[in-house]
XYZ file of C-alpha atoms in Angstrom:
136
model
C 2.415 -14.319 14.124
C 4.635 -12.772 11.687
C 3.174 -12.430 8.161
C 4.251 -14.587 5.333
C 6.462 -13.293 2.341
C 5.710 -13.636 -1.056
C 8.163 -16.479 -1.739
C 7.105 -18.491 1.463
C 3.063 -17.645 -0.565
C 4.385 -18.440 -3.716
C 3.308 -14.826 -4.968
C 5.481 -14.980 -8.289
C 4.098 -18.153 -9.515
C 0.544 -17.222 -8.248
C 0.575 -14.204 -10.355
C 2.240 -15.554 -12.965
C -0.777 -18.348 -13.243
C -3.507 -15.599 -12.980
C -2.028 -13.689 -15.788
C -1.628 -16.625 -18.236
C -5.162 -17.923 -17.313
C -6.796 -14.272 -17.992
C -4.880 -13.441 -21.347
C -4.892 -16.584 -22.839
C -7.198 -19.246 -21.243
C -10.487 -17.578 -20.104
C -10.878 -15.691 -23.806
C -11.336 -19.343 -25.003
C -13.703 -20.454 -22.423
C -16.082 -17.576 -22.012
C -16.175 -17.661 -25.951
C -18.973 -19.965 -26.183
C -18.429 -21.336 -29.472
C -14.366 -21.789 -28.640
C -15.495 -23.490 -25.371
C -17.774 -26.016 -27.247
C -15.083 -26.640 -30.056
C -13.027 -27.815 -27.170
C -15.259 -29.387 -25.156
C -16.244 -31.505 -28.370
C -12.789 -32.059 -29.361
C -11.857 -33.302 -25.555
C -14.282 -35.543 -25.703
C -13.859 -37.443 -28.569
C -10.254 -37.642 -27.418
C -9.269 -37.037 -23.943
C -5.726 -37.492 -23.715
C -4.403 -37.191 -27.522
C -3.588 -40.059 -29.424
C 0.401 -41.081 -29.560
C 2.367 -41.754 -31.808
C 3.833 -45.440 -33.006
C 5.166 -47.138 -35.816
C 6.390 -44.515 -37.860
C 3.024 -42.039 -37.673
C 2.505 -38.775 -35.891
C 0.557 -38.683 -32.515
C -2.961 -36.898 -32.838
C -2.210 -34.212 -30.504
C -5.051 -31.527 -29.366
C -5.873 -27.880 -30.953
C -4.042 -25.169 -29.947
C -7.109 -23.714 -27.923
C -7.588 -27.139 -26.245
C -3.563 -27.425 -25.110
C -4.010 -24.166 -23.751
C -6.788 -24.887 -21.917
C -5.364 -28.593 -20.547
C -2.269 -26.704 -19.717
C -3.901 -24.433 -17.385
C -5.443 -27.699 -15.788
C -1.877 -29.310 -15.087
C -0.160 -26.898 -13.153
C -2.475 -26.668 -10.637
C -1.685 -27.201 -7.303
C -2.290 -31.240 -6.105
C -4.290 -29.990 -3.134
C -8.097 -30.307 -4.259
C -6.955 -31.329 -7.665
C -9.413 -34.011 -9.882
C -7.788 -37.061 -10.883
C -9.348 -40.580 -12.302
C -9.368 -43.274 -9.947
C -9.990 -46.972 -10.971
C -12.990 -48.620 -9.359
C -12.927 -51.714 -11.384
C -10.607 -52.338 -14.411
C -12.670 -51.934 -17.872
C -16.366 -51.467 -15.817
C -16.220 -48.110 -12.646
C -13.918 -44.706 -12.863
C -14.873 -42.092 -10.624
C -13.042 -38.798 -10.119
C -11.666 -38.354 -6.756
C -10.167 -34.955 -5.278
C -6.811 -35.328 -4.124
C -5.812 -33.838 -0.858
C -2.210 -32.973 -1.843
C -0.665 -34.372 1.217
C 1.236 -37.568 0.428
C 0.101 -40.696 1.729
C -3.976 -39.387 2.427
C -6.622 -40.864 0.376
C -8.346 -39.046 -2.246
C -11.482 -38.759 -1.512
C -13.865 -40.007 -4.124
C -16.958 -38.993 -5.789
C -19.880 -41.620 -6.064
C -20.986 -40.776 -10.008
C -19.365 -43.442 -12.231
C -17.606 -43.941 -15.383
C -17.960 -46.482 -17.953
C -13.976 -46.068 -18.998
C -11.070 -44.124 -18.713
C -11.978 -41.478 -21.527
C -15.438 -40.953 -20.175
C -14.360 -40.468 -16.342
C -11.151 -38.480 -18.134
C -13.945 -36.071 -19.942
C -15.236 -35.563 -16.735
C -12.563 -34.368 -14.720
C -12.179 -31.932 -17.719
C -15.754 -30.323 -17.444
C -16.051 -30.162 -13.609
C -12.245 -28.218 -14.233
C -13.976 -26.068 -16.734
C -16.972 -25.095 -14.418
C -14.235 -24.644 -11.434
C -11.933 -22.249 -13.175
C -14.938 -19.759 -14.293
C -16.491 -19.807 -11.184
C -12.922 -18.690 -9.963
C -13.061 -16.440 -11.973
C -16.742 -14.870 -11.008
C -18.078 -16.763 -14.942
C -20.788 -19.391 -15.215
């Protein structure tokens, strides 16, 4: 079988990715006082707060954007996502497969709302992306 290139494996963006993630992500997250900052921040508000009526949006720290940034270009294969159970009552994360039309499969621990389940994604990304990186 004839070996891949690096366009057909995506090489540029790959390494692209890594070097963003170790020169401006990780610093924040293996700082353990910039990690909590975040963490606390991200959970008091998940996805920012927009804008209406004439005010300004509450958008997220610099640190935090960087951090949800990293999160949203990854790849949809194995990629966490909020699923609704039950309007207003059951979110659970679920994993997506990244081939259109299969179900994502989903994880039994409930939510009580969209924040909450939302927070969660977030910290099981957290934990992913250092273990990728050989960091606990």
């Amino acid at each position: 079988m004839a070996r891949k290139t690096g366009v057909q494996e995506n090489g540029a963006y790959t390494s692209t990715d890594d070097f963003i993630t170790r020169t401006y992500v990780l610093p924040i997250l293996l700082d353990k006082k910039r990690r909590a900052a975040i963490i606390k921040e991200h959970e008091s508000n998940p996805v920012g707060t927009p804008g209406k009526a004439g005010h300004a949006g509450i958008g997220h720290s610099e640190d935090l954007q960087r951090v949800v940034d990293k999160f949203r270009r990854a790849p949809m294969k194995g990629k966490y996502v909020r699923v609704c159970m039950e309007p207003h009552k059951d979110y659970r994360i679920g994993i997506a497969s990244g081939v259109r039309g299969e179900p994502v499969k989903i994880l039994p621990k409930s939510f009580p709302s969209e924040d909450a389940c939302e927070h969660g994604v977030f910290l099981k990304r957290i934990k992913d992306l250092l273990g990728e990186y050989g960091e606990k």
